[in-house]
């Protein structure tokens, strides 16, 4: 089941939780001084909205120029460790555009940056275990063991539904349910596609 909507103020919270942008950080800092003034609430809200829109347009502009699609970046990261699966991925524009991919296998978690133009690994790999994750991240990753659909499958469905190219994806908890959220660049807009993944049936989980 899919629910496709253009990004609105509520879903932007999910978007910015998935994608860490240098542009967003800079824009937020520029708004901070405005928010200090008690009589500037309306102006600060407007400035915040403008800053977010500027950040989105900057990301879209950068994203249009890259050569490596998100699905390929996920595959590259998964091939680094046999049997691993992508848990989440985001497109970032810091010094150069990269995909930051987190993959998991059993108790191990790896985070790698994939150059969005060459597909090469950039920077150092970060390795951790499930025990080192915070409660929210741990819950999401453990939930993936009971989900039939993989993130790569969700990306394909979302790109088709939104008629665009994905630039971020992962699991979110919404209204007590875990859903895949895929952010898709479609024209001059970002669209958020929510997918409720099918879970493994009881008959599968009861085997010893």
mmCIF file with all atom_site columns, C-alpha atoms in Angstrom:
data_model
loop_
_atom_site.group_PDB
_atom_site.id
_atom_site.type_symbol
_atom_site.label_atom_id
_atom_site.label_alt_id
_atom_site.label_comp_id
_atom_site.label_asym_id
_atom_site.label_entity_id
_atom_site.label_seq_id
_atom_site.pdbx_PDB_ins_code
_atom_site.Cartn_x
_atom_site.Cartn_y
_atom_site.Cartn_z
_atom_site.occupancy
_atom_site.B_iso_or_equiv
_atom_site.pdbx_formal_charge
_atom_site.auth_seq_id
_atom_site.auth_comp_id
_atom_site.auth_asym_id
_atom_site.auth_atom_id
_atom_site.pdbx_PDB_model_num
ATOM 1   C CA . UNK A 1 1   ? 0.000  0.000   0.000   1.00 0.00 ? 1   UNK A CA 1
ATOM 2   C CA . UNK A 1 2   ? 1.408  3.400   -0.998  1.00 0.00 ? 2   UNK A CA 1
ATOM 3   C CA . UNK A 1 3   ? 0.611  6.950   -0.045  1.00 0.00 ? 3   UNK A CA 1
ATOM 4   C CA . UNK A 1 4   ? 2.208  9.562   -2.293  1.00 0.00 ? 4   UNK A CA 1
ATOM 5   C CA . UNK A 1 5   ? 2.151  13.260  -1.441  1.00 0.00 ? 5   UNK A CA 1
ATOM 6   C CA . UNK A 1 6   ? 4.220  16.312  -2.235  1.00 0.00 ? 6   UNK A CA 1
ATOM 7   C CA . UNK A 1 7   ? 6.353  17.435  0.689   1.00 0.00 ? 7   UNK A CA 1
ATOM 8   C CA . UNK A 1 8   ? 4.352  19.569  3.134   1.00 0.00 ? 8   UNK A CA 1
ATOM 9   C CA . UNK A 1 9   ? 5.443  21.120  6.472   1.00 0.00 ? 9   UNK A CA 1
ATOM 10  C CA . UNK A 1 10  ? 4.596  17.941  8.380   1.00 0.00 ? 10  UNK A CA 1
ATOM 11  C CA . UNK A 1 11  ? 6.409  15.556  6.038   1.00 0.00 ? 11  UNK A CA 1
ATOM 12  C CA . UNK A 1 12  ? 9.411  17.893  5.828   1.00 0.00 ? 12  UNK A CA 1
ATOM 13  C CA . UNK A 1 13  ? 10.195 16.764  9.374   1.00 0.00 ? 13  UNK A CA 1
ATOM 14  C CA . UNK A 1 14  ? 10.704 13.262  7.999   1.00 0.00 ? 14  UNK A CA 1
ATOM 15  C CA . UNK A 1 15  ? 12.662 14.622  5.056   1.00 0.00 ? 15  UNK A CA 1
ATOM 16  C CA . UNK A 1 16  ? 15.147 16.562  7.144   1.00 0.00 ? 16  UNK A CA 1
ATOM 17  C CA . UNK A 1 17  ? 15.502 13.627  9.521   1.00 0.00 ? 17  UNK A CA 1
ATOM 18  C CA . UNK A 1 18  ? 16.599 11.520  6.565   1.00 0.00 ? 18  UNK A CA 1
ATOM 19  C CA . UNK A 1 19  ? 18.803 14.008  4.722   1.00 0.00 ? 19  UNK A CA 1
ATOM 20  C CA . UNK A 1 20  ? 21.570 16.011  6.376   1.00 0.00 ? 20  UNK A CA 1
ATOM 21  C CA . UNK A 1 21  ? 22.345 18.936  4.130   1.00 0.00 ? 21  UNK A CA 1
ATOM 22  C CA . UNK A 1 22  ? 25.028 21.549  4.567   1.00 0.00 ? 22  UNK A CA 1
ATOM 23  C CA . UNK A 1 23  ? 22.656 23.945  2.843   1.00 0.00 ? 23  UNK A CA 1
ATOM 24  C CA . UNK A 1 24  ? 19.986 23.304  5.454   1.00 0.00 ? 24  UNK A CA 1
ATOM 25  C CA . UNK A 1 25  ? 22.432 23.838  8.291   1.00 0.00 ? 25  UNK A CA 1
ATOM 26  C CA . UNK A 1 26  ? 23.573 27.138  6.845   1.00 0.00 ? 26  UNK A CA 1
ATOM 27  C CA . UNK A 1 27  ? 20.016 28.272  6.267   1.00 0.00 ? 27  UNK A CA 1
ATOM 28  C CA . UNK A 1 28  ? 18.982 27.344  9.793   1.00 0.00 ? 28  UNK A CA 1
ATOM 29  C CA . UNK A 1 29  ? 21.868 29.329  11.227  1.00 0.00 ? 29  UNK A CA 1
ATOM 30  C CA . UNK A 1 30  ? 20.809 32.359  9.208   1.00 0.00 ? 30  UNK A CA 1
ATOM 31  C CA . UNK A 1 31  ? 17.314 32.141  10.668  1.00 0.00 ? 31  UNK A CA 1
ATOM 32  C CA . UNK A 1 32  ? 18.505 31.759  14.272  1.00 0.00 ? 32  UNK A CA 1
ATOM 33  C CA . UNK A 1 33  ? 19.071 35.473  14.873  1.00 0.00 ? 33  UNK A CA 1
ATOM 34  C CA . UNK A 1 34  ? 15.612 36.313  13.596  1.00 0.00 ? 34  UNK A CA 1
ATOM 35  C CA . UNK A 1 35  ? 14.021 33.852  15.981  1.00 0.00 ? 35  UNK A CA 1
ATOM 36  C CA . UNK A 1 36  ? 15.641 35.521  18.984  1.00 0.00 ? 36  UNK A CA 1
ATOM 37  C CA . UNK A 1 37  ? 13.309 38.486  18.669  1.00 0.00 ? 37  UNK A CA 1
ATOM 38  C CA . UNK A 1 38  ? 9.943  37.926  20.330  1.00 0.00 ? 38  UNK A CA 1
ATOM 39  C CA . UNK A 1 39  ? 8.143  40.283  17.944  1.00 0.00 ? 39  UNK A CA 1
ATOM 40  C CA . UNK A 1 40  ? 9.452  38.531  14.854  1.00 0.00 ? 40  UNK A CA 1
ATOM 41  C CA . UNK A 1 41  ? 7.500  35.257  15.077  1.00 0.00 ? 41  UNK A CA 1
ATOM 42  C CA . UNK A 1 42  ? 5.736  35.664  11.755  1.00 0.00 ? 42  UNK A CA 1
ATOM 43  C CA . UNK A 1 43  ? 8.887  36.855  10.033  1.00 0.00 ? 43  UNK A CA 1
ATOM 44  C CA . UNK A 1 44  ? 10.936 33.995  11.452  1.00 0.00 ? 44  UNK A CA 1
ATOM 45  C CA . UNK A 1 45  ? 8.337  31.468  10.301  1.00 0.00 ? 45  UNK A CA 1
ATOM 46  C CA . UNK A 1 46  ? 8.447  32.963  6.828   1.00 0.00 ? 46  UNK A CA 1
ATOM 47  C CA . UNK A 1 47  ? 12.249 33.028  6.857   1.00 0.00 ? 47  UNK A CA 1
ATOM 48  C CA . UNK A 1 48  ? 12.329 29.408  7.982   1.00 0.00 ? 48  UNK A CA 1
ATOM 49  C CA . UNK A 1 49  ? 10.029 28.394  5.142   1.00 0.00 ? 49  UNK A CA 1
ATOM 50  C CA . UNK A 1 50  ? 12.131 30.302  2.632   1.00 0.00 ? 50  UNK A CA 1
ATOM 51  C CA . UNK A 1 51  ? 15.318 28.755  4.004   1.00 0.00 ? 51  UNK A CA 1
ATOM 52  C CA . UNK A 1 52  ? 13.878 25.255  3.694   1.00 0.00 ? 52  UNK A CA 1
ATOM 53  C CA . UNK A 1 53  ? 12.716 25.909  0.136   1.00 0.00 ? 53  UNK A CA 1
ATOM 54  C CA . UNK A 1 54  ? 16.144 27.296  -0.788  1.00 0.00 ? 54  UNK A CA 1
ATOM 55  C CA . UNK A 1 55  ? 17.799 24.196  0.683   1.00 0.00 ? 55  UNK A CA 1
ATOM 56  C CA . UNK A 1 56  ? 15.475 21.920  -1.277  1.00 0.00 ? 56  UNK A CA 1
ATOM 57  C CA . UNK A 1 57  ? 16.158 23.741  -4.539  1.00 0.00 ? 57  UNK A CA 1
ATOM 58  C CA . UNK A 1 58  ? 19.916 23.566  -3.931  1.00 0.00 ? 58  UNK A CA 1
ATOM 59  C CA . UNK A 1 59  ? 19.709 19.822  -3.351  1.00 0.00 ? 59  UNK A CA 1
ATOM 60  C CA . UNK A 1 60  ? 17.582 19.328  -6.465  1.00 0.00 ? 60  UNK A CA 1
ATOM 61  C CA . UNK A 1 61  ? 20.048 21.361  -8.514  1.00 0.00 ? 61  UNK A CA 1
ATOM 62  C CA . UNK A 1 62  ? 22.976 19.221  -7.324  1.00 0.00 ? 62  UNK A CA 1
ATOM 63  C CA . UNK A 1 63  ? 21.033 15.981  -7.659  1.00 0.00 ? 63  UNK A CA 1
ATOM 64  C CA . UNK A 1 64  ? 20.275 16.620  -11.340 1.00 0.00 ? 64  UNK A CA 1
ATOM 65  C CA . UNK A 1 65  ? 23.995 16.671  -12.175 1.00 0.00 ? 65  UNK A CA 1
ATOM 66  C CA . UNK A 1 66  ? 25.108 13.402  -10.543 1.00 0.00 ? 66  UNK A CA 1
ATOM 67  C CA . UNK A 1 67  ? 25.818 10.195  -12.456 1.00 0.00 ? 67  UNK A CA 1
ATOM 68  C CA . UNK A 1 68  ? 25.146 7.469   -9.889  1.00 0.00 ? 68  UNK A CA 1
ATOM 69  C CA . UNK A 1 69  ? 21.498 6.647   -9.060  1.00 0.00 ? 69  UNK A CA 1
ATOM 70  C CA . UNK A 1 70  ? 20.536 5.829   -5.493  1.00 0.00 ? 70  UNK A CA 1
ATOM 71  C CA . UNK A 1 71  ? 19.799 2.182   -6.286  1.00 0.00 ? 71  UNK A CA 1
ATOM 72  C CA . UNK A 1 72  ? 23.331 1.681   -7.600  1.00 0.00 ? 72  UNK A CA 1
ATOM 73  C CA . UNK A 1 73  ? 24.830 3.339   -4.520  1.00 0.00 ? 73  UNK A CA 1
ATOM 74  C CA . UNK A 1 74  ? 22.883 0.922   -2.313  1.00 0.00 ? 74  UNK A CA 1
ATOM 75  C CA . UNK A 1 75  ? 24.146 -2.053  -4.314  1.00 0.00 ? 75  UNK A CA 1
ATOM 76  C CA . UNK A 1 76  ? 27.743 -0.814  -4.061  1.00 0.00 ? 76  UNK A CA 1
ATOM 77  C CA . UNK A 1 77  ? 27.449 -0.501  -0.271  1.00 0.00 ? 77  UNK A CA 1
ATOM 78  C CA . UNK A 1 78  ? 25.821 -3.923  0.100   1.00 0.00 ? 78  UNK A CA 1
ATOM 79  C CA . UNK A 1 79  ? 28.587 -5.579  -1.928  1.00 0.00 ? 79  UNK A CA 1
ATOM 80  C CA . UNK A 1 80  ? 31.186 -4.322  0.547   1.00 0.00 ? 80  UNK A CA 1
ATOM 81  C CA . UNK A 1 81  ? 29.964 -6.926  3.050   1.00 0.00 ? 81  UNK A CA 1
ATOM 82  C CA . UNK A 1 82  ? 28.462 -10.145 1.699   1.00 0.00 ? 82  UNK A CA 1
ATOM 83  C CA . UNK A 1 83  ? 24.925 -10.692 2.887   1.00 0.00 ? 83  UNK A CA 1
ATOM 84  C CA . UNK A 1 84  ? 24.417 -7.153  4.170   1.00 0.00 ? 84  UNK A CA 1
ATOM 85  C CA . UNK A 1 85  ? 21.304 -5.128  3.371   1.00 0.00 ? 85  UNK A CA 1
ATOM 86  C CA . UNK A 1 86  ? 20.767 -1.379  3.186   1.00 0.00 ? 86  UNK A CA 1
ATOM 87  C CA . UNK A 1 87  ? 18.900 0.024   6.184   1.00 0.00 ? 87  UNK A CA 1
ATOM 88  C CA . UNK A 1 88  ? 18.822 3.667   5.116   1.00 0.00 ? 88  UNK A CA 1
ATOM 89  C CA . UNK A 1 89  ? 20.412 5.994   2.604   1.00 0.00 ? 89  UNK A CA 1
ATOM 90  C CA . UNK A 1 90  ? 20.576 9.761   2.106   1.00 0.00 ? 90  UNK A CA 1
ATOM 91  C CA . UNK A 1 91  ? 21.948 12.136  -0.496  1.00 0.00 ? 91  UNK A CA 1
ATOM 92  C CA . UNK A 1 92  ? 24.256 14.801  0.933   1.00 0.00 ? 92  UNK A CA 1
ATOM 93  C CA . UNK A 1 93  ? 25.949 17.836  -0.566  1.00 0.00 ? 93  UNK A CA 1
ATOM 94  C CA . UNK A 1 94  ? 28.902 18.789  1.561   1.00 0.00 ? 94  UNK A CA 1
ATOM 95  C CA . UNK A 1 95  ? 32.211 19.297  -0.244  1.00 0.00 ? 95  UNK A CA 1
ATOM 96  C CA . UNK A 1 96  ? 31.033 16.991  -3.010  1.00 0.00 ? 96  UNK A CA 1
ATOM 97  C CA . UNK A 1 97  ? 27.751 15.094  -3.517  1.00 0.00 ? 97  UNK A CA 1
ATOM 98  C CA . UNK A 1 98  ? 27.683 11.682  -1.822  1.00 0.00 ? 98  UNK A CA 1
ATOM 99  C CA . UNK A 1 99  ? 25.245 9.039   -0.719  1.00 0.00 ? 99  UNK A CA 1
ATOM 100 C CA . UNK A 1 100 ? 25.562 8.023   2.909   1.00 0.00 ? 100 UNK A CA 1
ATOM 101 C CA . UNK A 1 101 ? 24.480 4.410   3.226   1.00 0.00 ? 101 UNK A CA 1
ATOM 102 C CA . UNK A 1 102 ? 24.007 2.320   6.340   1.00 0.00 ? 102 UNK A CA 1
ATOM 103 C CA . UNK A 1 103 ? 24.017 -1.448  5.849   1.00 0.00 ? 103 UNK A CA 1
ATOM 104 C CA . UNK A 1 104 ? 23.367 -4.227  8.347   1.00 0.00 ? 104 UNK A CA 1
ATOM 105 C CA . UNK A 1 105 ? 24.078 -7.936  8.734   1.00 0.00 ? 105 UNK A CA 1
ATOM 106 C CA . UNK A 1 106 ? 23.291 -9.834  11.904  1.00 0.00 ? 106 UNK A CA 1
ATOM 107 C CA . UNK A 1 107 ? 24.713 -7.732  14.759  1.00 0.00 ? 107 UNK A CA 1
ATOM 108 C CA . UNK A 1 108 ? 26.923 -5.542  12.576  1.00 0.00 ? 108 UNK A CA 1
ATOM 109 C CA . UNK A 1 109 ? 26.196 -2.082  11.188  1.00 0.00 ? 109 UNK A CA 1
ATOM 110 C CA . UNK A 1 110 ? 28.356 -0.290  8.592   1.00 0.00 ? 110 UNK A CA 1
ATOM 111 C CA . UNK A 1 111 ? 28.128 3.262   7.326   1.00 0.00 ? 111 UNK A CA 1
ATOM 112 C CA . UNK A 1 112 ? 29.808 4.264   4.088   1.00 0.00 ? 112 UNK A CA 1
ATOM 113 C CA . UNK A 1 113 ? 29.879 7.332   1.857   1.00 0.00 ? 113 UNK A CA 1
ATOM 114 C CA . UNK A 1 114 ? 29.535 6.641   -1.864  1.00 0.00 ? 114 UNK A CA 1
ATOM 115 C CA . UNK A 1 115 ? 30.646 9.310   -4.328  1.00 0.00 ? 115 UNK A CA 1
ATOM 116 C CA . UNK A 1 116 ? 27.516 10.250  -6.292  1.00 0.00 ? 116 UNK A CA 1
ATOM 117 C CA . UNK A 1 117 ? 29.485 10.834  -9.488  1.00 0.00 ? 117 UNK A CA 1
ATOM 118 C CA . UNK A 1 118 ? 32.003 7.991   -9.549  1.00 0.00 ? 118 UNK A CA 1
ATOM 119 C CA . UNK A 1 119 ? 30.458 5.327   -7.325  1.00 0.00 ? 119 UNK A CA 1
ATOM 120 C CA . UNK A 1 120 ? 33.711 5.014   -5.378  1.00 0.00 ? 120 UNK A CA 1
ATOM 121 C CA . UNK A 1 121 ? 33.961 4.740   -1.602  1.00 0.00 ? 121 UNK A CA 1
ATOM 122 C CA . UNK A 1 122 ? 34.989 8.023   -0.032  1.00 0.00 ? 122 UNK A CA 1
ATOM 123 C CA . UNK A 1 123 ? 36.105 8.627   3.531   1.00 0.00 ? 123 UNK A CA 1
ATOM 124 C CA . UNK A 1 124 ? 36.422 6.058   6.288   1.00 0.00 ? 124 UNK A CA 1
ATOM 125 C CA . UNK A 1 125 ? 33.935 3.310   6.952   1.00 0.00 ? 125 UNK A CA 1
ATOM 126 C CA . UNK A 1 126 ? 32.183 3.548   10.310  1.00 0.00 ? 126 UNK A CA 1
ATOM 127 C CA . UNK A 1 127 ? 31.571 0.175   11.941  1.00 0.00 ? 127 UNK A CA 1
ATOM 128 C CA . UNK A 1 128 ? 29.340 -0.400  14.946  1.00 0.00 ? 128 UNK A CA 1
ATOM 129 C CA . UNK A 1 129 ? 27.139 -3.033  16.533  1.00 0.00 ? 129 UNK A CA 1
ATOM 130 C CA . UNK A 1 130 ? 23.436 -3.070  17.291  1.00 0.00 ? 130 UNK A CA 1
ATOM 131 C CA . UNK A 1 131 ? 24.266 -2.527  20.969  1.00 0.00 ? 131 UNK A CA 1
ATOM 132 C CA . UNK A 1 132 ? 25.732 0.882   20.135  1.00 0.00 ? 132 UNK A CA 1
ATOM 133 C CA . UNK A 1 133 ? 22.602 2.213   18.432  1.00 0.00 ? 133 UNK A CA 1
ATOM 134 C CA . UNK A 1 134 ? 20.070 4.402   20.171  1.00 0.00 ? 134 UNK A CA 1
ATOM 135 C CA . UNK A 1 135 ? 16.685 2.925   20.987  1.00 0.00 ? 135 UNK A CA 1
ATOM 136 C CA . UNK A 1 136 ? 14.890 4.351   17.948  1.00 0.00 ? 136 UNK A CA 1
ATOM 137 C CA . UNK A 1 137 ? 17.482 3.204   15.408  1.00 0.00 ? 137 UNK A CA 1
ATOM 138 C CA . UNK A 1 138 ? 17.705 -0.203  17.062  1.00 0.00 ? 138 UNK A CA 1
ATOM 139 C CA . UNK A 1 139 ? 13.939 -0.674  16.873  1.00 0.00 ? 139 UNK A CA 1
ATOM 140 C CA . UNK A 1 140 ? 13.897 0.203   13.165  1.00 0.00 ? 140 UNK A CA 1
ATOM 141 C CA . UNK A 1 141 ? 16.751 -2.132  12.267  1.00 0.00 ? 141 UNK A CA 1
ATOM 142 C CA . UNK A 1 142 ? 15.345 -5.024  14.293  1.00 0.00 ? 142 UNK A CA 1
ATOM 143 C CA . UNK A 1 143 ? 12.006 -4.480  12.574  1.00 0.00 ? 143 UNK A CA 1
ATOM 144 C CA . UNK A 1 144 ? 13.649 -5.077  9.206   1.00 0.00 ? 144 UNK A CA 1
ATOM 145 C CA . UNK A 1 145 ? 14.116 -8.716  10.161  1.00 0.00 ? 145 UNK A CA 1
ATOM 146 C CA . UNK A 1 146 ? 10.338 -9.154  10.182  1.00 0.00 ? 146 UNK A CA 1
ATOM 147 C CA . UNK A 1 147 ? 9.698  -7.309  6.932   1.00 0.00 ? 147 UNK A CA 1
ATOM 148 C CA . UNK A 1 148 ? 9.504  -9.144  3.620   1.00 0.00 ? 148 UNK A CA 1
ATOM 149 C CA . UNK A 1 149 ? 10.180 -6.081  1.504   1.00 0.00 ? 149 UNK A CA 1
ATOM 150 C CA . UNK A 1 150 ? 13.697 -4.656  1.280   1.00 0.00 ? 150 UNK A CA 1
ATOM 151 C CA . UNK A 1 151 ? 14.611 -0.989  0.992   1.00 0.00 ? 151 UNK A CA 1
ATOM 152 C CA . UNK A 1 152 ? 15.723 -1.521  -2.611  1.00 0.00 ? 152 UNK A CA 1
ATOM 153 C CA . UNK A 1 153 ? 12.255 -2.886  -3.453  1.00 0.00 ? 153 UNK A CA 1
ATOM 154 C CA . UNK A 1 154 ? 10.596 0.099   -1.811  1.00 0.00 ? 154 UNK A CA 1
ATOM 155 C CA . UNK A 1 155 ? 12.782 2.478   -3.823  1.00 0.00 ? 155 UNK A CA 1
ATOM 156 C CA . UNK A 1 156 ? 11.693 0.893   -7.125  1.00 0.00 ? 156 UNK A CA 1
ATOM 157 C CA . UNK A 1 157 ? 8.017  1.140   -6.200  1.00 0.00 ? 157 UNK A CA 1
ATOM 158 C CA . UNK A 1 158 ? 8.375  4.750   -5.019  1.00 0.00 ? 158 UNK A CA 1
ATOM 159 C CA . UNK A 1 159 ? 10.247 5.919   -8.111  1.00 0.00 ? 159 UNK A CA 1
ATOM 160 C CA . UNK A 1 160 ? 7.538  4.479   -10.338 1.00 0.00 ? 160 UNK A CA 1
ATOM 161 C CA . UNK A 1 161 ? 4.717  5.911   -8.227  1.00 0.00 ? 161 UNK A CA 1
ATOM 162 C CA . UNK A 1 162 ? 6.226  9.419   -8.047  1.00 0.00 ? 162 UNK A CA 1
ATOM 163 C CA . UNK A 1 163 ? 7.668  9.410   -11.573 1.00 0.00 ? 163 UNK A CA 1
ATOM 164 C CA . UNK A 1 164 ? 11.119 10.480  -10.443 1.00 0.00 ? 164 UNK A CA 1
ATOM 165 C CA . UNK A 1 165 ? 14.449 9.460   -8.922  1.00 0.00 ? 165 UNK A CA 1
ATOM 166 C CA . UNK A 1 166 ? 14.909 8.623   -5.243  1.00 0.00 ? 166 UNK A CA 1
ATOM 167 C CA . UNK A 1 167 ? 17.458 10.548  -3.203  1.00 0.00 ? 167 UNK A CA 1
ATOM 168 C CA . UNK A 1 168 ? 16.778 9.180   0.292   1.00 0.00 ? 168 UNK A CA 1
ATOM 169 C CA . UNK A 1 169 ? 15.021 6.309   2.000   1.00 0.00 ? 169 UNK A CA 1
ATOM 170 C CA . UNK A 1 170 ? 14.602 4.480   5.267   1.00 0.00 ? 170 UNK A CA 1
ATOM 171 C CA . UNK A 1 171 ? 12.118 3.408   7.900   1.00 0.00 ? 171 UNK A CA 1
ATOM 172 C CA . UNK A 1 172 ? 10.063 5.818   9.992   1.00 0.00 ? 172 UNK A CA 1
ATOM 173 C CA . UNK A 1 173 ? 7.533  5.271   12.771  1.00 0.00 ? 173 UNK A CA 1
ATOM 174 C CA . UNK A 1 174 ? 4.262  7.042   12.089  1.00 0.00 ? 174 UNK A CA 1
ATOM 175 C CA . UNK A 1 175 ? 1.066  6.623   14.094  1.00 0.00 ? 175 UNK A CA 1
ATOM 176 C CA . UNK A 1 176 ? 2.600  3.610   15.804  1.00 0.00 ? 176 UNK A CA 1
ATOM 177 C CA . UNK A 1 177 ? 3.427  1.891   12.497  1.00 0.00 ? 177 UNK A CA 1
ATOM 178 C CA . UNK A 1 178 ? 6.727  1.381   10.734  1.00 0.00 ? 178 UNK A CA 1
ATOM 179 C CA . UNK A 1 179 ? 6.735  2.470   7.097   1.00 0.00 ? 179 UNK A CA 1
ATOM 180 C CA . UNK A 1 180 ? 9.347  2.877   4.440   1.00 0.00 ? 180 UNK A CA 1
ATOM 181 C CA . UNK A 1 181 ? 9.627  6.547   3.504   1.00 0.00 ? 181 UNK A CA 1
ATOM 182 C CA . UNK A 1 182 ? 11.255 7.292   0.164   1.00 0.00 ? 182 UNK A CA 1
ATOM 183 C CA . UNK A 1 183 ? 12.033 10.858  -0.905  1.00 0.00 ? 183 UNK A CA 1
ATOM 184 C CA . UNK A 1 184 ? 11.810 11.239  -4.681  1.00 0.00 ? 184 UNK A CA 1
ATOM 185 C CA . UNK A 1 185 ? 12.973 14.129  -6.870  1.00 0.00 ? 185 UNK A CA 1
ATOM 186 C CA . UNK A 1 186 ? 10.254 14.699  -9.441  1.00 0.00 ? 186 UNK A CA 1
ATOM 187 C CA . UNK A 1 187 ? 10.646 17.754  -11.641 1.00 0.00 ? 187 UNK A CA 1
ATOM 188 C CA . UNK A 1 188 ? 11.143 20.813  -9.439  1.00 0.00 ? 188 UNK A CA 1
ATOM 189 C CA . UNK A 1 189 ? 9.634  19.143  -6.382  1.00 0.00 ? 189 UNK A CA 1
ATOM 190 C CA . UNK A 1 190 ? 10.448 16.576  -3.742  1.00 0.00 ? 190 UNK A CA 1
ATOM 191 C CA . UNK A 1 191 ? 7.786  13.969  -3.123  1.00 0.00 ? 191 UNK A CA 1
ATOM 192 C CA . UNK A 1 192 ? 7.478  11.658  -0.160  1.00 0.00 ? 192 UNK A CA 1
ATOM 193 C CA . UNK A 1 193 ? 6.211  8.141   -0.754  1.00 0.00 ? 193 UNK A CA 1
ATOM 194 C CA . UNK A 1 194 ? 5.139  6.075   2.244   1.00 0.00 ? 194 UNK A CA 1
ATOM 195 C CA . UNK A 1 195 ? 5.045  2.290   1.862   1.00 0.00 ? 195 UNK A CA 1
ATOM 196 C CA . UNK A 1 196 ? 3.664  -0.075  4.449   1.00 0.00 ? 196 UNK A CA 1
ATOM 197 C CA . UNK A 1 197 ? 5.900  -3.136  4.099   1.00 0.00 ? 197 UNK A CA 1
ATOM 198 C CA . UNK A 1 198 ? 4.402  -6.631  4.311   1.00 0.00 ? 198 UNK A CA 1
ATOM 199 C CA . UNK A 1 199 ? 5.524  -8.478  7.423   1.00 0.00 ? 199 UNK A CA 1
ATOM 200 C CA . UNK A 1 200 ? 6.636  -12.081 7.717   1.00 0.00 ? 200 UNK A CA 1
ATOM 201 C CA . UNK A 1 201 ? 3.654  -14.283 8.539   1.00 0.00 ? 201 UNK A CA 1
ATOM 202 C CA . UNK A 1 202 ? 3.244  -15.989 11.895  1.00 0.00 ? 202 UNK A CA 1
ATOM 203 C CA . UNK A 1 203 ? 3.808  -19.322 10.259  1.00 0.00 ? 203 UNK A CA 1
ATOM 204 C CA . UNK A 1 204 ? 7.346  -18.164 9.353   1.00 0.00 ? 204 UNK A CA 1
ATOM 205 C CA . UNK A 1 205 ? 8.229  -16.735 12.759  1.00 0.00 ? 205 UNK A CA 1
ATOM 206 C CA . UNK A 1 206 ? 7.071  -19.785 14.721  1.00 0.00 ? 206 UNK A CA 1
ATOM 207 C CA . UNK A 1 207 ? 9.585  -22.177 13.196  1.00 0.00 ? 207 UNK A CA 1
ATOM 208 C CA . UNK A 1 208 ? 12.417 -23.410 15.356  1.00 0.00 ? 208 UNK A CA 1
#
